[in-house]
XYZ file of C-alpha atoms in Angstrom:
595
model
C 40.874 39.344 18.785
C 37.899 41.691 20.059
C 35.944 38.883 19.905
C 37.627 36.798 22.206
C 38.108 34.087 19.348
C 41.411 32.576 18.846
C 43.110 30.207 16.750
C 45.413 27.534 17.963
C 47.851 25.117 16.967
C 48.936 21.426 17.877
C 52.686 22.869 17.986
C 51.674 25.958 20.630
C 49.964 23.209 23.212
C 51.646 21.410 25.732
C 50.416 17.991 25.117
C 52.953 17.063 28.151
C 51.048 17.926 30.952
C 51.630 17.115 34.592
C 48.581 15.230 36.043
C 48.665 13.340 39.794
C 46.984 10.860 37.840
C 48.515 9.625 34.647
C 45.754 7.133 34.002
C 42.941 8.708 34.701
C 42.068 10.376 31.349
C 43.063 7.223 29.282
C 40.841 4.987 31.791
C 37.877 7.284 31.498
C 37.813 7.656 27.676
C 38.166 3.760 27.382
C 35.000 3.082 29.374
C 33.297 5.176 27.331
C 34.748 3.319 24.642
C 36.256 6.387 22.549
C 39.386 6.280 20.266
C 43.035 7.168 21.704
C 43.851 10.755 20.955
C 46.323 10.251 18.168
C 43.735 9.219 15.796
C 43.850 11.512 12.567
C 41.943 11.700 9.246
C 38.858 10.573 8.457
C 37.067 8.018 6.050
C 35.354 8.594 3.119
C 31.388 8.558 3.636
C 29.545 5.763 1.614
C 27.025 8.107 1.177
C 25.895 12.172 1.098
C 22.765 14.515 1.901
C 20.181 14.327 -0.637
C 18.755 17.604 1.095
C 21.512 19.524 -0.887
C 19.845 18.645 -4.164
C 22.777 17.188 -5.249
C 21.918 13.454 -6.122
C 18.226 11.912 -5.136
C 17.616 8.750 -4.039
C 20.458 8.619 -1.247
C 20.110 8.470 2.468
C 21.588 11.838 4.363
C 24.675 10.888 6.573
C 23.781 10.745 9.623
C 27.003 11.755 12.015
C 26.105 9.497 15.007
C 26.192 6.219 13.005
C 29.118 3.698 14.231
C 31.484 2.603 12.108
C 31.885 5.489 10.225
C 35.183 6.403 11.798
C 33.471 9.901 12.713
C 32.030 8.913 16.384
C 32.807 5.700 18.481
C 29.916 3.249 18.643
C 27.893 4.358 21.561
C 28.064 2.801 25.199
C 25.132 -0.212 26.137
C 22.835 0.317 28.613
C 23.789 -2.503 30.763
C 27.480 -1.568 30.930
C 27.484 1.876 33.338
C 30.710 4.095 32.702
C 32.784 4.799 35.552
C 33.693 8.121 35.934
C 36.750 9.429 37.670
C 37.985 12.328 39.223
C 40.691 14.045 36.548
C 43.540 16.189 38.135
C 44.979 18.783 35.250
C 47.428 21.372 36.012
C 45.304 24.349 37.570
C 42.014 22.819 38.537
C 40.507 19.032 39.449
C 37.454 17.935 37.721
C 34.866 15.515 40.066
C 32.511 13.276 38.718
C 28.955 13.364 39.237
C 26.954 11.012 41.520
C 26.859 7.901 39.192
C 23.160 7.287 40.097
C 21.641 10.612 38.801
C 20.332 10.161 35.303
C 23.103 11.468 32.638
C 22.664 14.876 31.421
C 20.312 16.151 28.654
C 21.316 17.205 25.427
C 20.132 18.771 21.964
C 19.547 17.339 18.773
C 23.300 17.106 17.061
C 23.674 19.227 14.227
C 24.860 17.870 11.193
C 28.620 18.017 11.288
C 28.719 19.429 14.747
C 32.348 20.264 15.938
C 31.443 23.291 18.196
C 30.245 23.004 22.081
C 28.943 24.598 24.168
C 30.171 24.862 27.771
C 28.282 26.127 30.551
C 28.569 26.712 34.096
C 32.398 27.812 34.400
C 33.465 29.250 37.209
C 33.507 33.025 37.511
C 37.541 33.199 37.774
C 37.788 30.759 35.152
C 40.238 32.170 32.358
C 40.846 30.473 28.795
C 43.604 29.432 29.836
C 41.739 26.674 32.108
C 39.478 26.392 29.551
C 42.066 25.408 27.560
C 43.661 22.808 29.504
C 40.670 21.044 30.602
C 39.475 20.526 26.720
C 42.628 20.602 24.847
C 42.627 16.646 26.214
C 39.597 15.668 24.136
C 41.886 17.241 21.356
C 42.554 19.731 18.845
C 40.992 22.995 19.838
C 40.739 24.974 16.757
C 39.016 28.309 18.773
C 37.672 29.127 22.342
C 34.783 32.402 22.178
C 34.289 33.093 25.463
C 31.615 35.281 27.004
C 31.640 37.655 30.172
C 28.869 35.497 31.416
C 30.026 31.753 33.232
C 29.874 30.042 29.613
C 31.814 29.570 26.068
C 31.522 28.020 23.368
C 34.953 25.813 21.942
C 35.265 24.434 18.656
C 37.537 21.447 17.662
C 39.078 20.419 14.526
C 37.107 16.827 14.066
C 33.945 16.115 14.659
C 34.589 12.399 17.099
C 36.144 15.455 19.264
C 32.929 16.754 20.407
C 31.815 13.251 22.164
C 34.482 13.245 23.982
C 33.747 16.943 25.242
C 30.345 15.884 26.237
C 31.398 12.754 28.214
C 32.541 16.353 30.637
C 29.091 17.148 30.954
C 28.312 16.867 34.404
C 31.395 17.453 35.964
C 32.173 19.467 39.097
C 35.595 21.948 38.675
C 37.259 23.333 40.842
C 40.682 25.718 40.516
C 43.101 24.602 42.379
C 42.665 23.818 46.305
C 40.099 27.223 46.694
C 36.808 26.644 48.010
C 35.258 29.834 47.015
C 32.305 29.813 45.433
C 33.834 32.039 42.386
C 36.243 29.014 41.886
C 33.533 26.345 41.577
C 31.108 25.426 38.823
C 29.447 22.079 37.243
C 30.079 21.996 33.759
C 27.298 21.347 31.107
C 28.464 20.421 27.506
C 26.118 20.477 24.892
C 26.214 20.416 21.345
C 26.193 23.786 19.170
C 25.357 24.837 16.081
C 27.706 26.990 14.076
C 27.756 28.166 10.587
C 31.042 27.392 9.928
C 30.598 23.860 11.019
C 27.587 23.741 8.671
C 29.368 25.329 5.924
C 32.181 22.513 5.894
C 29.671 19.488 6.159
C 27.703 20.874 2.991
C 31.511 20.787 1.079
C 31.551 17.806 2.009
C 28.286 16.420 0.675
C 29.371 18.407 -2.406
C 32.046 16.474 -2.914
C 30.684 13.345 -1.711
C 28.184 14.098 -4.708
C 30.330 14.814 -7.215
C 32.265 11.283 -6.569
C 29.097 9.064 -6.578
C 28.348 10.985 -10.477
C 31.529 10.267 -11.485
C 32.022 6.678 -10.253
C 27.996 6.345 -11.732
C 29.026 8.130 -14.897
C 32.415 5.735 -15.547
C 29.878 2.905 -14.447
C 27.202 3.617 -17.380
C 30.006 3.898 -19.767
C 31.645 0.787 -19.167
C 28.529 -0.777 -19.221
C 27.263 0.797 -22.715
C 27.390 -0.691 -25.795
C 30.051 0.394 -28.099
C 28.366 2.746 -30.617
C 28.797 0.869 -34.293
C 31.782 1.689 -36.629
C 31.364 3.976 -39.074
C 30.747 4.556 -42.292
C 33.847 5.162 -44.769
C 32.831 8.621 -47.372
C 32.284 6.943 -51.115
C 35.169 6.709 -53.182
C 36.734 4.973 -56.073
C 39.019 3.233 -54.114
C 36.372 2.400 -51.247
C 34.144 0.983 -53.822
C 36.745 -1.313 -55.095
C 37.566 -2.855 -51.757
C 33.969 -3.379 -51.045
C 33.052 -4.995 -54.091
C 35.484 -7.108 -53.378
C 34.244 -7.578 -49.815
C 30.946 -8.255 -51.216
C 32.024 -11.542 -53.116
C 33.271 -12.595 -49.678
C 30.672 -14.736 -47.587
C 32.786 -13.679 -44.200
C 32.627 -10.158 -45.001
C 29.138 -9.659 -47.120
C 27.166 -8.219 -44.149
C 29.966 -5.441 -43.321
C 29.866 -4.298 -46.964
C 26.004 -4.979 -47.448
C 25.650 -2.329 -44.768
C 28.280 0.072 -46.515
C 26.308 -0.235 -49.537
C 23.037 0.783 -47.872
C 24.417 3.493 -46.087
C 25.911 5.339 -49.502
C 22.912 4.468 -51.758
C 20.911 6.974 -48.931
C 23.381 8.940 -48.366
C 22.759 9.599 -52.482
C 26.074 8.941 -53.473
C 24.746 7.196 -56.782
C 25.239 9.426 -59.762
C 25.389 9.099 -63.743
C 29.492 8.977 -62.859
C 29.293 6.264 -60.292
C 25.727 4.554 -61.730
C 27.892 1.617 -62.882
C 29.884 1.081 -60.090
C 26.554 0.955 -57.945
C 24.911 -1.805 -60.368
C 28.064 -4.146 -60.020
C 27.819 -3.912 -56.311
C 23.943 -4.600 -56.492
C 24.367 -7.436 -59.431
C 26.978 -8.996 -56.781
C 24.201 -9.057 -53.882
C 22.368 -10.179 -56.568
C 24.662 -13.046 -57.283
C 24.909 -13.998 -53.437
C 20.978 -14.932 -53.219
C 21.951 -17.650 -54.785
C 24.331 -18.846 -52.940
C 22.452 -18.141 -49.701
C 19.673 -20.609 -51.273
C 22.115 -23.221 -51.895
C 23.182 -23.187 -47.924
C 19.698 -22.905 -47.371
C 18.943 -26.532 -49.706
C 21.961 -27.815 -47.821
C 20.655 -27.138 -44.275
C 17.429 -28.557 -45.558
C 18.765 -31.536 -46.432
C 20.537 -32.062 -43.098
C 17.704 -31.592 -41.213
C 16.353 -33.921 -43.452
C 18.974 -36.499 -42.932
C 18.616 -36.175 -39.345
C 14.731 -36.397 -39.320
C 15.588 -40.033 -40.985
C 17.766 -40.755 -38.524
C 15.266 -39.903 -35.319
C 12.630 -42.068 -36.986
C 14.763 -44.834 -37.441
C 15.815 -44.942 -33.945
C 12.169 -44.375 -32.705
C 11.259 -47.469 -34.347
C 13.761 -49.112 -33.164
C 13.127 -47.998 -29.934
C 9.423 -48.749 -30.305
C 10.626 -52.141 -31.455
C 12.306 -52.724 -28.095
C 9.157 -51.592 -26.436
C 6.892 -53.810 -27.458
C 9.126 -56.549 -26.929
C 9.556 -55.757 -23.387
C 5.934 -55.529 -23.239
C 5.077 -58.978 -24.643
C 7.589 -60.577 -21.831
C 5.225 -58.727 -19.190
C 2.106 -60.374 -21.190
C 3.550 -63.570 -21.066
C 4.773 -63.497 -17.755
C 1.401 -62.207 -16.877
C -0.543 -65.494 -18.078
C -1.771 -68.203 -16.199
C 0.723 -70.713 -16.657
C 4.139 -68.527 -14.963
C 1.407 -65.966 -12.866
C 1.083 -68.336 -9.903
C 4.480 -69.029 -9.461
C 5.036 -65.654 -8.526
C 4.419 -64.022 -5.302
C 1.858 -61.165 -4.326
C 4.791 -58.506 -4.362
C 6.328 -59.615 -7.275
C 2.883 -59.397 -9.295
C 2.089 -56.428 -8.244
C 5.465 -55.088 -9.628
C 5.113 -57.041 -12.926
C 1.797 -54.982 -13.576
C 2.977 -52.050 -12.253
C 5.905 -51.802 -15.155
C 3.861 -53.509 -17.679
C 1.553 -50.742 -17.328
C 4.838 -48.203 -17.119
C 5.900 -49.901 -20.128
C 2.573 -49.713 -22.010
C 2.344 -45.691 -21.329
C 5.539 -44.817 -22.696
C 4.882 -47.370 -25.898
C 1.832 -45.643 -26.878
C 3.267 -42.052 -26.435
C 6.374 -43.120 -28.590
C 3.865 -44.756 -30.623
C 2.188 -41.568 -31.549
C 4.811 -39.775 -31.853
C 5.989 -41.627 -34.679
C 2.421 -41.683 -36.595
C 2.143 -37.337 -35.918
C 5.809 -37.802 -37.788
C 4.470 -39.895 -40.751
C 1.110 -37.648 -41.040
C 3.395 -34.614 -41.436
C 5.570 -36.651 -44.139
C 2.103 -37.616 -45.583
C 1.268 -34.172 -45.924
C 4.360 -32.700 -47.041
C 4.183 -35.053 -50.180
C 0.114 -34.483 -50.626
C 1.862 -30.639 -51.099
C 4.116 -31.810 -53.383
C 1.796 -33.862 -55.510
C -0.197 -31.048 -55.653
C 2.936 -28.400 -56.529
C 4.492 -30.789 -58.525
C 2.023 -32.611 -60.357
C 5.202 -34.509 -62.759
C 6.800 -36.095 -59.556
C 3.305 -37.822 -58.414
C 4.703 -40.872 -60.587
C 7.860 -41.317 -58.268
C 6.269 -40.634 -54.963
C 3.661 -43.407 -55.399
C 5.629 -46.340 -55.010
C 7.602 -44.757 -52.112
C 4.586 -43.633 -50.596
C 2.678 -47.172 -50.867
C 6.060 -48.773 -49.274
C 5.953 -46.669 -46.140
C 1.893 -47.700 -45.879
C 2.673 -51.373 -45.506
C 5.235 -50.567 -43.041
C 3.188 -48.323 -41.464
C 0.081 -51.226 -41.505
C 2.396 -54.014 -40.160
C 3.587 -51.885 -37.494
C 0.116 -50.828 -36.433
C -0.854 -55.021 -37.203
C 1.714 -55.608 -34.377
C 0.530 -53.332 -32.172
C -3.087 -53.781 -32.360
C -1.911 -57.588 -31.714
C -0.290 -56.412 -28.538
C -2.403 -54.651 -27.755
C -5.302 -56.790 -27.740
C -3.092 -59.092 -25.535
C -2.603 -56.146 -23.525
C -6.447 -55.889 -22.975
C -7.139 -59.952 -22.328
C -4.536 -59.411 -19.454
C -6.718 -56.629 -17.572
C -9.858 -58.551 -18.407
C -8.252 -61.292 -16.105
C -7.273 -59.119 -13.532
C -10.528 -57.040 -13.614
C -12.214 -60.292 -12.919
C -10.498 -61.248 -9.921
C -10.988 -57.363 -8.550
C -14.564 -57.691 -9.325
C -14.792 -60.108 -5.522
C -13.045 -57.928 -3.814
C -15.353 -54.928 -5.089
C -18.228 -56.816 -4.694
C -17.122 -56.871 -0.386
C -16.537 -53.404 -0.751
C -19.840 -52.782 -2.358
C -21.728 -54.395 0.554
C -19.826 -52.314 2.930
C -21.054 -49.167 0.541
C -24.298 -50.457 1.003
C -24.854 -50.856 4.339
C -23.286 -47.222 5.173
C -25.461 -46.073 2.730
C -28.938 -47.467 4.383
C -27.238 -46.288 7.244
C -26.853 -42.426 6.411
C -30.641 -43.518 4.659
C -31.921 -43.963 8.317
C -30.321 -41.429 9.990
C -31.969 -39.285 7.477
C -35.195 -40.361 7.616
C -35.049 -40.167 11.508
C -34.038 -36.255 11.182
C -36.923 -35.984 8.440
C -39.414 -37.133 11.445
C -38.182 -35.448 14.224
C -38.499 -31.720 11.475
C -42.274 -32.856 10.997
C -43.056 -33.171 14.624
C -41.447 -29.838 14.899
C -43.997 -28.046 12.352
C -46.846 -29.787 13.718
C -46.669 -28.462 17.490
C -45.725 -25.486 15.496
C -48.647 -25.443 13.334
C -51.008 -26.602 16.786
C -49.345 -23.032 18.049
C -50.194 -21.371 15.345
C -54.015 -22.266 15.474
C -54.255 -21.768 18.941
C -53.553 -17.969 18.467
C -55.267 -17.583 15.441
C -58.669 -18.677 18.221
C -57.435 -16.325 20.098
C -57.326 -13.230 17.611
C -60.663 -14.013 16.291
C -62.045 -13.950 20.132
C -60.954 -10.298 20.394
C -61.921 -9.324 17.057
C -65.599 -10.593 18.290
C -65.349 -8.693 21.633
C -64.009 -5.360 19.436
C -66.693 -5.482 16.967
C -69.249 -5.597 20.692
C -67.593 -2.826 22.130
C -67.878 -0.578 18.801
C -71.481 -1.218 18.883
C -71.671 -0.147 22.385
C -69.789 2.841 21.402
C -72.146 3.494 18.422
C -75.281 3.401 20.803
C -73.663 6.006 23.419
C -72.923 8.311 20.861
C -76.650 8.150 19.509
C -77.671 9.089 23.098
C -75.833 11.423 23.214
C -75.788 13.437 19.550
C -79.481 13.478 21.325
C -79.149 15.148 24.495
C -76.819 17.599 22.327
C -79.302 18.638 20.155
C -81.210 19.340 22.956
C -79.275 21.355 24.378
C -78.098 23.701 21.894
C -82.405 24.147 21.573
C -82.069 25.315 24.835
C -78.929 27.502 24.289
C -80.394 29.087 21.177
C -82.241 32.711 23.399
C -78.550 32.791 24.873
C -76.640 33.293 21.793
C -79.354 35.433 20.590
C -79.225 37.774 23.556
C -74.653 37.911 22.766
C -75.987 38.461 19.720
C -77.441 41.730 20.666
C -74.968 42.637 23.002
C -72.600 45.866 22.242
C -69.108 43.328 22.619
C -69.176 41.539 19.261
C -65.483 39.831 19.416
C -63.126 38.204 22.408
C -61.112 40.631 21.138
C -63.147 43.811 22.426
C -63.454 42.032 25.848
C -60.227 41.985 26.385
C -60.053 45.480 25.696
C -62.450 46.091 27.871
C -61.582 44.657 30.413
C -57.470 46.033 30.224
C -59.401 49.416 29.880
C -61.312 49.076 32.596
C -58.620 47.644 34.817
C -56.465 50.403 33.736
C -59.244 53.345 34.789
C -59.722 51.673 38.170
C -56.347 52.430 38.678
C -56.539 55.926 37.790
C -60.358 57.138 39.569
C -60.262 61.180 38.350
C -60.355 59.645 34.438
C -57.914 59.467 31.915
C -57.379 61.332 27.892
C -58.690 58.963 25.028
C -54.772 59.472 24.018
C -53.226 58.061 27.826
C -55.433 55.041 27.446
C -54.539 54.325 23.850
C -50.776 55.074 24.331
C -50.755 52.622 27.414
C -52.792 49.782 24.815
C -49.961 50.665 22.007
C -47.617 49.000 24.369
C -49.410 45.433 24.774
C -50.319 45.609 20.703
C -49.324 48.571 18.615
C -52.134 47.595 16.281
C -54.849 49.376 18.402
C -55.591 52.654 16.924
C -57.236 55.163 18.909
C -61.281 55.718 16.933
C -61.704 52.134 17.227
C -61.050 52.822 21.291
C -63.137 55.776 21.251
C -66.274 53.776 19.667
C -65.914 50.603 22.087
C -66.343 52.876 24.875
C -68.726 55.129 23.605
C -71.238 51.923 22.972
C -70.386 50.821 26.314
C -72.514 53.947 28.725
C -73.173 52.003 31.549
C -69.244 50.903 31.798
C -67.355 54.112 30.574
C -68.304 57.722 31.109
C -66.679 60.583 29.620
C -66.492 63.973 31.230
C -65.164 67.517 30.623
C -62.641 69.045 33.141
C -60.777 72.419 33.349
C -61.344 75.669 31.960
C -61.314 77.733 28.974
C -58.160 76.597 26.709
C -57.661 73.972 28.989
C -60.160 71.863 28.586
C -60.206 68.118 28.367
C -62.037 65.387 28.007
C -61.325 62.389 30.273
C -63.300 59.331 30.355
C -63.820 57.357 34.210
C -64.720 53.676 35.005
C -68.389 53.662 36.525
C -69.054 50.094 35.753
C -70.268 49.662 39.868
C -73.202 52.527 39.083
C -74.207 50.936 35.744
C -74.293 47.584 37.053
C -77.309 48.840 39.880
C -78.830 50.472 37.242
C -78.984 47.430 34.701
C-alpha cells in the first residue's frame, strides 16, 4: 500500500530459517524466561476495565500481571539475563555491554501489540525488518518511515515483550562495515488505535459475561415467586371446600379463599358457596383448639415429669450432702489427712451450691403452679372446692421438704462454725502481721509529715525575711519623695521669679510687627530669597517662589508682612512709562544701623 503498511500471514513466512546458531534464539528467550513460540490463544481475563462504564466495582486488567497467560512473569533482579549475539539470514544482531543499565521505556498501553523500532540502519529494507522480528512471532503489519525507524505490530500482545528484550541491540547487514549498514535498535512500546479498539471489545465482552454469570447467579439464588391463584369457579370451589375440611391442605385453600373474597368474586349467585367455605373455617377453630388443649396437656405432662425428677434429684443432693456433714464431724475429721479435708470441703461446698440452685428452682416452679391456680380460683370460682385439698397436699410436701432442708442446712452452718473457729488462729497471726505493717506505713508517714513542716517553716523564715526587706525600701521611697517634694518647692519659686523678670520681654514681642512663628519664617525665606536677588524682585516672583514650599500663601497677606516690616523690606519703582514696576529689595543691613 501507499502507506507502506502490509498485512502478513503465518503461511507466506519462512519460519525455516538458516541461522549459524540454532540455539541462540531459544537460549536467549529462555533466560528471559518467555514462552516457546508455538504458544496460541489466550485465557479468559478474571476480570475487565471499569473505566468503560461497563460494570463498577471491578479492578481494570492490568496487561503486565503474571499469570495471566498474556505476558511471562517478569525476570528477578538478582538473576542478570545473558544476552547473545543472534545470526539471521541477512544481518547479525550484538548484544549490548551487559553492565550498562537496560534501556528505558514508556508506560505500556493497555493492550499494547504495536512497537516501535528505532535506530535501523539507513539500507535497512522490510524485508530485514521482517526477519529480525518475525522470530518474536506473528507480524500482523510493518509501517515503515523514510526516516531510520518503524513501527511493527503483532498479532498477540506476550509478542511485544519479546520485541523489547531487542532493545539495545547492535545490527549489522551482513559482513559491511559502513556506517549506512549499522544501527542500535531501540524498541519501545506504542500506542495504536487499533490496538486500543480491540482491548475495549474485549472489556465489552468481558462485561457482558460477568452480568450474565451475576444475572444466572441472582436467579438461582431467588426465591421461587408463590403459586398462583386458580380464577373462581364452580368446580374450583368444590375442590377447595373440600380442601378446606382437610387439616394437610387448610392453609393452601385458606389462602385461595382470601385471595377470591378480594378479588370480589362473592356475588348473590355464589353468596352461598362463599358462606360454606367460611362456616368450614369456621368449623376448623375448633379443631385447632382441641390440638391446642392437647399440646397443653403435654406440656403439662412433661412439666410433671421435670419436677418429679428434680426432686428426685434434689433428694440425691442432699443425701450426698449429709455424707460430707458427717464425714466432716469430729469423730471421722481427724482421721483424715490435710489434702483429703481440704477436698471434702471443697465438694461439700460444690455440692451445697448446686443443692440450693436446684432447690430454687423447684420453689420458682411451685410459686408459678401456686399462681396459676390463685387464677383459676379466681376465674373459676366452682372449682375452688377441688383445688383445696390438692393444693393443701402439695403444702405439706412442700413444708417437709423445706423441714429437711432447713435441717441440713443448719448442719451445714454448725460445720463452718467449726472450721471458722480454727481459721480464726491463723487470722489472728495474720492480723498481727497487718498490724505491724500498718504502724509501719503509720511511721513512715508521720516522718514525711515532719520533714513537709520543716519545709514551710524555712519557707515561711524566707518569706519574712523579704517582707523586712520590702518595708525597708518602702521607708527609703517615701524619704526620697519628700526630698523630691522640697526641690520642687524651690524651685516652682525661682520660676515664679523668673517669669517676673521675663514679663517687659514678652511685652516688648508683644509690640513687635511679627505676631506668629509663622511670619518669621516668612521672613526670613523672603529675606533669604532677596539677598539672592540684590536689584529687587515683583510682589508676584516672591509669592510664586513661596507657592512652591506651601501653596497656601496668598500674595496680600505677603504684601502686608513686608509693608509693616520698613526697616527690613523696601519697595521701589523701576522703568519707565508703561513699564513700570514695582520691586521690593532686602535692606535689613541699613535698618539694622538705623534701629
Amino acid at each position: 500500500s501507499a502507506d507502506g503498511g502490509r498485512n502478513l500471514s503465518l503461511d507466506s513466512i519462512p519460519m525455516g530459517l538458516p541461522m549459524s546458531g540454532p540455539t541462540a534464539w531459544t537460549t536467549a528467550m529462555n533466560n528471559l524466561g518467555m514462552a516457546p513460540m508455538g504458544m496460541t490463544g489466550q485465557p479468559l481475563l478474571p476480570d475487565f476495565d471499569p473505566a468503560l462504564g461497563m460494570m463498577t466495582g471491578i479492578p481494570p486488567i492490568n496487561p503486565m500481571m503474571p499469570g495471566l497467560g498474556i505476558v511471562p512473569p517478569p525476570i528477578p533482579p538478582d538473576m542478570p539475563a545473558v544476552k547473545e549475539i543472534i545470526h539471521c539470514k541477512s544481518c547479525t544482531l550484538f548484544p549490548p555491554n551487559p553492565h550498562l543499565p537496560p534501556p528505558a521505556t514508556r508506560e505500556r498501553p493497555p493492550g499494547c501489540k504495536t512497537v516501535f523500532v528505532g535506530g535501523l540502519p539507513e539500507n535497512g529494507t522490510e524485508q530485514i525488518i521482517m526477519e529480525v522480528f518475525e522470530q518474536c512471532g506473528e507480524v500482523i503489519a510493518i509501517r515503515k518511515s523514510k526516516k531510520n525507524f518503524c513501527h511493527i505490530r503483532f498479532a498477540e500482545e506476550f509478542m511485544v515483550d519479546k520485541a523489547l528484550y531487542l532493545s539495545g541491540y547492535r545490527i549489522r547487514l551482513g559482513s559491511s562495515t559502513d556506517k549506512k549498514d549499522t544501527g542500535r535498535l531501540h524498541v519501545d512500546f506504542a500506542q495504536a488505535r487499533d490496538d486500543l479498539y480491540e482491548w475495549e471489545c474485549k472489556q465489552r465482552m468481558l462485561a457482558r459475561e460477568e452480568r450474565h454469570r451475576r444475572r444466572l447467579e441472582e436467579e438461582r439464588f431467588r426465591p421461587p415467586s408463590p403459586p398462583p391463584v386458580v380464577h373462581y369457579s364452580d368446580h374450583e370451589c368444590s375442590v377447595v371446600a373440600e380442601k378446606l375440611k382437610d387439616d394437610t391442605k387448610f392453609l393452601e385453600a385458606i389462602q385461595t379463599l382470601l385471595t377470591w373474597i378480594e378479588r370480589g368474586e362473592v356475588n348473590r349467585r355464589t353468596a352461598n358457596n362463599f358462606y360454606s367455605m367460611i362456616q368450614s373455617a369456621n368449623s376448623h377453630i375448633r379443631r385447632l383448639v382441641n390440638e391446642k388443649a392437647a399440646h397443653e396437656k403435654e406440656m403439662e405432662e412433661a412439666k410433671e415429669k421435670f419436677k418429679l425428677a428434680l426432686s428426685g434429684i434434689l433428694v440425691q443432693f442432699e443425701q450426698i450432702v449429709a455424707v460430707y456433714h458427717s464425714a466432716s464431724k469430729q469423730k471421722a475429721w481427724d482421721h483424715f489427712t490435710k489434702a483429703q479435708r481440704k477436698n471434702i470441703s471443697v465438694w461439700c461446698k460444690q455440692a451445697e451450691e448446686i443443692r440450693n440452685i436446684h432447690n430454687d428452682e423447684l420453689m420458682g416452679i411451685r410459686r408459678e403452679e401456686e399462681m396459676e391456680m390463685s387464677d383459676e380460683e379466681i376465674e373459676d370460682p366452682s372449682e375452688m372446692k377441688e383445688t383445696e385439698e390438692s393444693a393443701l397436699v402439695s403444702q405439706v410436701e412442700a413444708l417437709k421438704e423445706e423441714n429437711d432442708s432447713l435441717r441440713w442446712q443448719l448442719d451445714a452452718y454448725r460445720n463452718e462454725v467449726e472450721l471458722l473457729k480454727q481459721e480464726q488462729g491463723k487470722a489472728s497471726r495474720d492480723e498481727d502481721t497487718t498490724k505491724e505493717q500498718q504502724m509501719k506505713l503509720l511511721q513512715q508517714a508521720l516522718q514525711g509529715m515532719q520533714k513537709h513542716l520543716l519545709k514551710v517553716q524555712d519557707e515561711y523564715k524566707k518569706k519574712e525575711a523579704e517582707l523586712e526587706k520590702v518595708r525597708e525600701d518602702k521607708l527609703k521611697i517615701e524619704t526620697l519623695l519628700e526630698n523630691l517634694k522640697e526641690q520642687d518647692s524651690s524651685t516652682s519659686r525661682v520660676c515664679a521669679c523668673s517669669q517676673e523678670k521675663e514679663c517687659p520681654v514678652e511685652k516688648t514681642l508683644s509690640n513687635s510687627p511679627v505676631k506668629s512663628e509663622r511670619e518669621v519664617l516668612l521672613v526670613g525665606i523672603i529675606s533669604t530669597f532677596l539677598h539672592v536677588h540684590p536689584f529687587g524682585a515683583s510682589i508676584e516672583y516672591i509669592c510664586s517662589y513661596l507657592q512652591r514650599l506651601d501653596s497656601k500663601i496668598c500674595t496680600a497677606e505677603v504684601e502686608v508682612l513686608m509693608t509693616r516690616l520698613q526697616n527690613t523690606f523696601r519697595q521701589e519703582l523701576s522703568g519707565v512709562g508703561a513699564s513700570l514696576e514695582k520691586r521690593w529689595k532686602f535692606c535689613g543691613f541699613d535698618g539694622l544701623k538705623m534701629t
